[in-house]
């Protein structure tokens, strides 16, 4: 059974409750290559984001100590396990105390270790890495930028947070360009990062200052999709043929860009606990170079 | 043949006039600084000293700008003099394409001319600590 078949049956049978099913063939770069990609099998992975472990605000999330654990349980409860899980940054909530920062990271790591899927990829958010240029993060989680390949898809993890000015920087850009040179023009490429690479809403710091350089470097490649976090809500945007998809948070939602005079977390809704929080499945259809996205709640409704 | 205005400008050349006055309810101090030449030319036409440049001092510190609200006039060049009282911060005013790093012990100056009225948010865009996301301010542009 392919992944789409599983999703459909699971939704009907109630094994998994899907808040929404969003398949983005129309947004994604769909290119048929047929037998040229023989041996590349479809798969799916789970994206969790902005867990902000250590956040304390009962009016925002009275279950701040429990939401991440519930999400881990929900992922473990998926009928068909994902190939891997990725956390797209802001694992912890920021603190000026370097010791507390490390302690929060250790606690987060301990909770994440409860995932049955053992292939777990981490990346930093500005809350994790901007105050010490990623020093604590690297001690506990490893490199800030790296690549990996999975079943015919080349994943590139970019660091746009360890520089407190949200700058990728020339060195990382050169590293990216060198990596991309190893790829074919039609390679399946997924970029994972924390902040949006485009100017989503810079007035709320929803941007990467030199993100245009990254997008420029990616432009020659036909099949590029970006998954990111930071803005604590779903958002889908194209820059040319490159699709960008942001994920929900697992601590608090943020309002739509520019919808309020000042950015602030959306207060907890007692009538709808965990509303606006969640994680997602990303189904990679490698031959089509398309990604079906299914958003899931923290708690089964 | 030199005009009356340019003669006056020559006589006053090099001198700087600075006027301090209070704008807006937040009591931000705004310096209006202009060259003698500009004064002379405009005085002939209007009979009053115009504001040719609005100089505003802003101090950044964890986690606020002081003043937090500044008021300027549309169409008049603004000079922001930015200093930090503690650590590195950023100043970003996207509405007018203005940004600068603010470092302790130095003054960062940025210039722009607001071409429309309204209220515009500026923020620290250098992640500076636990209260970073609260570090914003408002620019009010009036006619």
XYZ file of C-alpha atoms in Angstrom:
444
model
C 0.000 0.000 0.000
C 1.365 3.393 -0.881
C 1.336 6.273 1.528
C -1.701 7.975 0.026
C -3.661 4.780 0.420
C -2.622 4.581 4.035
C -3.595 8.141 4.759
C -7.013 7.687 3.255
C -7.755 4.499 5.156
C -6.408 5.818 8.412
C -8.605 8.877 8.188
C -11.677 6.814 7.462
C -10.946 4.235 10.092
C -10.172 6.724 12.797
C -6.745 5.319 13.519
C -5.312 8.750 13.010
C -7.255 11.992 13.034
C -6.213 14.457 10.407
C -7.209 18.045 10.855
C -6.593 18.719 7.244
C -5.099 17.001 4.291
C -3.191 19.294 2.031
C -1.585 17.870 -1.017
C 0.516 20.370 -2.792
C 1.042 18.943 -6.207
C -0.147 22.222 -7.654
C 2.266 24.191 -5.507
C 5.157 21.799 -5.686
C 7.400 21.422 -8.648
C 5.945 18.389 -10.333
C 8.190 16.910 -12.952
C 7.738 13.456 -14.378
C 10.908 11.520 -14.991
C 9.582 8.000 -15.120
C 12.106 5.240 -15.286
C 15.112 7.517 -14.901
C 14.495 7.372 -11.171
C 14.013 3.641 -10.913
C 14.890 2.479 -7.431
C 13.811 5.680 -5.773
C 10.917 4.741 -3.577
C 8.347 7.011 -2.009
C 8.549 7.608 1.709
C 7.328 9.977 4.336
C 8.864 11.850 7.183
C 7.459 13.850 10.082
C 8.274 17.496 10.728
C 7.967 18.874 14.248
C 8.867 22.455 14.936
C 9.201 25.198 17.490
C 8.794 23.081 20.588
C 10.196 25.905 22.771
C 10.981 23.609 25.659
C 11.274 25.775 28.789
C 8.585 28.247 27.795
C 6.429 29.295 30.728
C 3.139 31.092 30.137
C -0.021 29.473 31.519
C -2.306 31.761 29.541
C -0.527 30.817 26.357
C -0.043 27.113 26.961
C -1.063 25.670 30.342
C 0.350 22.330 29.192
C 3.800 23.652 28.360
C 5.364 20.671 30.117
C 3.160 18.168 28.359
C 2.635 19.229 24.759
C 5.941 17.963 23.412
C 5.491 14.653 25.208
C 2.024 14.295 23.720
C 3.422 15.011 20.279
C 6.042 12.293 20.753
C 3.274 9.906 21.757
C 1.228 10.931 18.717
C 4.145 10.276 16.378
C 4.778 6.948 18.063
C 1.110 6.147 17.576
C 1.165 6.612 13.806
C 0.085 3.371 12.257
C 2.858 3.433 9.717
C 6.080 4.804 11.153
C 7.836 7.581 9.246
C 11.255 7.001 7.774
C 12.615 9.775 9.930
C 11.622 12.744 12.069
C 12.959 16.256 11.745
C 12.768 19.110 14.240
C 13.049 22.441 12.449
C 14.426 24.582 15.225
C 13.563 26.419 18.411
C 13.873 23.167 20.280
C 14.152 25.244 23.442
C 12.867 28.612 24.549
C 15.604 31.170 24.833
C 17.283 32.038 28.083
C 20.096 34.411 28.919
C 21.520 31.810 31.315
C 23.918 29.511 29.465
C 23.528 26.781 32.076
C 19.757 26.851 31.851
C 20.063 26.750 28.057
C 22.074 23.540 28.235
C 19.718 22.074 30.812
C 16.714 22.762 28.601
C 18.471 21.188 25.653
C 19.233 18.072 27.677
C 15.630 17.835 28.816
C 14.419 18.279 25.251
C 16.822 15.630 24.004
C 15.638 13.233 26.671
C 11.995 13.693 25.640
C 12.824 13.392 21.938
C 14.650 10.165 22.673
C 11.229 8.707 23.421
C 10.489 8.656 19.705
C 10.316 5.098 18.449
C 11.795 6.231 15.165
C 15.478 6.505 15.824
C 16.436 8.455 12.725
C 15.849 11.941 14.117
C 17.342 15.066 12.603
C 17.700 18.256 14.578
C 18.348 21.833 13.682
C 18.612 25.012 15.658
C 16.343 28.010 15.919
C 17.333 31.464 17.063
C 16.090 30.648 20.558
C 18.605 27.805 20.702
C 21.582 29.335 19.011
C 21.544 33.097 18.562
C 22.885 34.090 21.967
C 26.009 31.920 21.859
C 26.406 31.432 18.108
C 25.272 27.858 18.456
C 27.889 26.781 20.996
C 25.547 24.904 23.347
C 23.531 23.505 20.453
C 26.604 22.054 18.797
C 27.731 20.494 22.058
C 24.459 18.642 22.398
C 23.134 18.162 18.872
C 26.045 18.496 16.487
C 26.493 20.553 13.355
C 24.355 23.547 12.548
C 24.354 22.895 8.819
C 24.695 19.557 7.105
C 23.278 17.370 4.371
C 21.905 13.878 4.144
C 20.389 11.759 1.431
C 17.344 9.578 1.720
C 15.866 7.396 -0.993
C 16.781 9.681 -3.830
C 16.160 13.015 -2.115
C 19.027 15.290 -1.143
C 18.309 17.124 2.108
C 20.189 20.300 2.970
C 19.976 21.718 6.482
C 20.770 25.433 6.531
C 21.622 27.500 9.580
C 20.047 30.954 9.483
C 19.982 31.448 13.243
C 23.405 31.134 14.854
C 24.278 34.565 13.534
C 22.039 36.765 15.719
C 21.376 38.974 12.716
C 19.719 36.077 10.860
C 22.485 35.898 8.291
C 23.488 32.781 6.388
C 26.879 34.303 5.678
C 29.364 33.960 2.857
C 31.055 30.846 4.251
C 27.844 28.855 4.498
C 26.697 30.146 1.132
C 29.943 28.895 -0.420
C 29.417 25.556 1.307
C 25.905 25.406 -0.142
C 27.045 26.258 -3.638
C 29.750 23.584 -3.455
C 27.216 21.033 -2.291
C 24.760 21.953 -5.009
C 27.447 21.496 -7.640
C 27.403 17.805 -6.771
C 23.706 17.673 -7.667
C 22.121 17.361 -11.068
C 19.885 20.037 -12.423
C 16.839 17.840 -11.805
C 17.895 16.303 -8.482
C 15.274 16.124 -5.794
C 16.360 18.672 -3.229
C 14.704 19.515 0.066
C 15.999 22.406 2.145
C 15.292 22.346 5.872
C 15.804 25.535 7.795
C 14.316 27.535 10.637
C 13.542 31.012 9.383
C 11.861 31.721 6.086
C 14.444 32.242 3.376
C 12.259 34.857 1.703
C 10.936 38.104 3.135
C 7.725 36.770 4.577
C 7.202 39.622 7.018
C 10.441 41.300 8.076
C 8.493 43.724 10.295
C 8.081 40.729 12.602
C 11.559 39.414 11.970
C 10.172 36.742 9.654
C 12.997 36.734 7.168
C 16.611 35.782 6.578
C 18.655 38.866 5.868
C 20.649 37.290 3.056
C 18.093 34.622 2.209
C 17.845 35.939 -1.340
C 21.386 34.675 -1.928
C 20.315 31.175 -0.938
C 17.253 31.269 -3.140
C 19.430 32.545 -5.971
C 21.797 29.612 -5.506
C 18.884 27.166 -5.526
C 17.138 28.663 -8.536
C 19.014 26.698 -11.224
C 17.714 23.460 -9.720
C 14.322 22.384 -10.945
C 13.059 20.400 -7.991
C 13.605 22.287 -4.765
C 11.217 22.488 -1.823
C 11.828 24.233 1.500
C 10.366 23.234 4.854
C 10.861 25.595 7.756
C 9.425 26.766 11.110
C 9.802 30.004 13.060
C 6.391 31.517 12.336
C 4.334 28.978 14.316
C 1.693 28.398 11.658
C 1.226 26.897 8.250
C 2.239 29.118 5.400
C 2.814 28.192 1.795
C 4.555 30.411 -0.703
C 6.380 30.142 -3.970
C 9.511 32.007 -4.969
C 9.632 31.192 -8.643
C 9.395 27.415 -8.892
C 10.585 26.850 -5.286
C 7.878 26.039 -2.749
C 8.268 27.100 0.890
C 6.145 25.454 3.607
C 6.221 26.553 7.235
C 5.052 24.310 10.060
C 2.990 24.794 13.168
C 4.545 25.078 16.598
C 4.239 22.622 19.456
C 4.094 25.347 22.102
C 2.057 28.339 20.925
C 0.616 29.655 17.672
C 1.427 33.091 16.317
C -1.028 35.271 14.402
C -0.972 35.547 10.616
C 1.692 37.927 9.340
C 0.742 41.564 9.819
C -2.708 40.730 11.192
C -2.050 42.572 14.456
C -0.102 45.737 15.247
C 2.315 43.708 17.347
C 3.369 40.099 17.137
C 2.342 38.108 20.202
C 1.475 34.473 20.928
C -2.143 33.506 20.418
C -3.656 32.857 23.863
C -4.782 29.368 24.800
C -8.376 28.601 23.886
C -9.878 26.532 26.691
C -12.755 25.601 24.417
C -10.330 24.168 21.896
C -7.174 22.987 23.669
C -4.055 22.709 21.518
C -5.761 24.643 18.739
C -3.195 25.904 16.272
C -0.564 23.453 17.465
C 0.469 20.350 15.630
C 2.948 18.593 13.419
C 2.955 17.315 9.892
C 3.638 14.372 7.728
C 5.448 15.000 4.486
C 4.973 12.343 1.874
C 7.762 12.419 -0.655
C 6.748 11.150 -4.069
C 10.217 10.963 -5.400
C 9.463 10.250 -9.037
C 7.128 13.210 -9.227
C 9.343 15.362 -7.042
C 6.225 16.340 -5.157
C 5.416 16.441 -1.476
C 2.035 15.750 0.020
C 1.571 17.468 3.339
C -0.810 16.283 6.013
C -1.233 18.379 9.144
C -1.914 16.531 12.373
C -3.103 17.725 15.777
C -1.262 17.134 19.003
C -4.269 15.353 20.458
C -6.702 13.150 18.641
C -9.999 14.980 18.389
C 25.699 88.399 -9.879
C 25.027 86.727 -6.615
C 21.474 86.642 -5.344
C 20.548 88.034 -1.944
C 20.055 84.550 -0.660
C 23.396 83.238 -1.808
C 25.208 86.268 -0.395
C 23.632 85.597 2.947
C 24.523 81.971 2.624
C 28.135 82.907 1.963
C 28.235 85.144 5.017
C 26.859 82.404 7.171
C 28.687 79.610 5.449
C 29.867 76.853 7.750
C 27.606 77.848 10.612
C 25.138 75.305 11.874
C 21.841 76.198 13.480
C 20.301 73.708 15.796
C 16.850 74.034 17.209
C 15.466 71.744 19.838
C 11.800 71.277 20.253
C 9.457 68.659 21.530
C 7.356 66.594 19.223
C 4.578 64.206 20.151
C 3.275 62.981 23.450
C 6.238 60.777 24.201
C 8.499 63.809 24.613
C 11.121 62.562 22.210
C 13.651 65.278 21.586
C 14.127 66.144 17.985
C 16.930 68.311 16.765
C 16.331 70.282 13.624
C 19.674 70.908 12.036
C 20.206 72.769 8.827
C 22.846 74.604 6.941
C 22.933 78.370 6.807
C 22.515 78.268 3.051
C 19.320 76.373 3.332
C 17.976 78.775 5.907
C 18.775 81.789 3.823
C 17.231 80.468 0.665
C 14.081 79.342 2.347
C 13.808 82.473 4.466
C 13.625 84.616 1.402
C 10.789 82.539 0.064
C 8.799 81.847 3.175
C 10.014 84.195 5.791
C 10.478 81.422 8.370
C 13.230 78.967 9.061
C 12.189 75.587 7.695
C 13.147 72.228 9.101
C 15.644 70.741 6.705
C 16.678 67.741 8.736
C 15.250 66.009 11.764
C 17.901 64.478 13.979
C 16.622 61.938 16.455
C 18.652 60.196 19.122
C 17.587 56.674 20.021
C 19.175 54.557 22.714
C 18.845 50.774 22.512
C 19.152 48.572 25.566
C 17.810 45.201 26.661
C 14.982 45.153 25.635
C 13.687 48.522 24.522
C 14.299 51.573 22.414
C 14.253 54.949 24.110
C 12.234 56.796 23.016
C 9.922 54.016 21.973
C 7.803 56.274 19.815
C 9.223 58.950 17.573
C 7.321 61.473 15.512
C 8.631 63.054 12.325
C 7.313 65.112 9.470
C 6.647 63.728 6.036
C 8.979 64.940 3.342
C 11.725 66.080 5.715
C 14.917 64.103 5.928
C 15.340 62.166 9.159
C 18.689 61.350 10.684
C 18.599 58.672 13.330
C 21.524 58.602 15.731
C 21.523 55.169 17.284
C 23.500 54.119 20.330
C 23.487 51.074 22.581
C 23.657 51.174 26.357
C 24.601 47.541 26.773
C 25.196 45.125 23.891
C 24.860 44.814 20.154
C 21.361 45.457 18.869
C 19.842 46.085 15.488
C 17.500 48.719 14.139
C 15.187 47.806 11.313
C 12.533 50.077 9.840
C 11.427 48.141 6.811
C 8.770 50.627 5.757
C 11.512 53.005 4.669
C 14.261 50.520 3.911
C 16.323 51.473 6.927
C 18.453 49.182 9.040
C 21.662 49.387 11.044
C 23.666 47.517 13.610
C 23.935 49.334 16.935
C 27.097 48.712 18.903
C 28.081 49.983 22.337
C 30.494 52.872 22.235
C 29.599 53.961 18.739
C 26.928 56.026 17.057
C 25.222 54.542 14.028
C 23.583 57.104 11.755
C 20.943 56.349 9.180
C 19.109 58.777 6.920
C 15.805 58.574 5.174
C 12.993 60.838 4.065
C 9.515 59.579 4.948
C 7.317 59.917 1.887
C 4.024 58.935 3.508
C 2.195 59.457 6.757
C 1.184 56.764 9.214
C 2.482 54.608 12.026
C 5.332 52.245 11.264
C 6.980 49.620 13.437
C 10.720 49.406 13.919
C 12.402 46.560 15.711
C 15.644 45.103 16.915
C 16.675 42.562 14.295
C 19.719 41.243 16.129
C 18.628 38.540 18.555
C 19.645 39.988 21.908
C 18.111 37.890 24.664
C 15.005 36.790 26.477
C 13.102 39.982 25.743
C 14.280 40.394 22.163
C 10.894 39.832 20.612
C 9.424 42.656 22.663
C 12.019 45.120 21.463
C 10.015 47.210 19.047
C 9.075 50.847 18.598
C 6.837 53.057 16.516
C 7.610 55.774 14.013
C 4.781 58.245 13.534
C 4.933 60.285 10.339
C 2.700 63.351 10.237
C 1.932 65.917 7.557
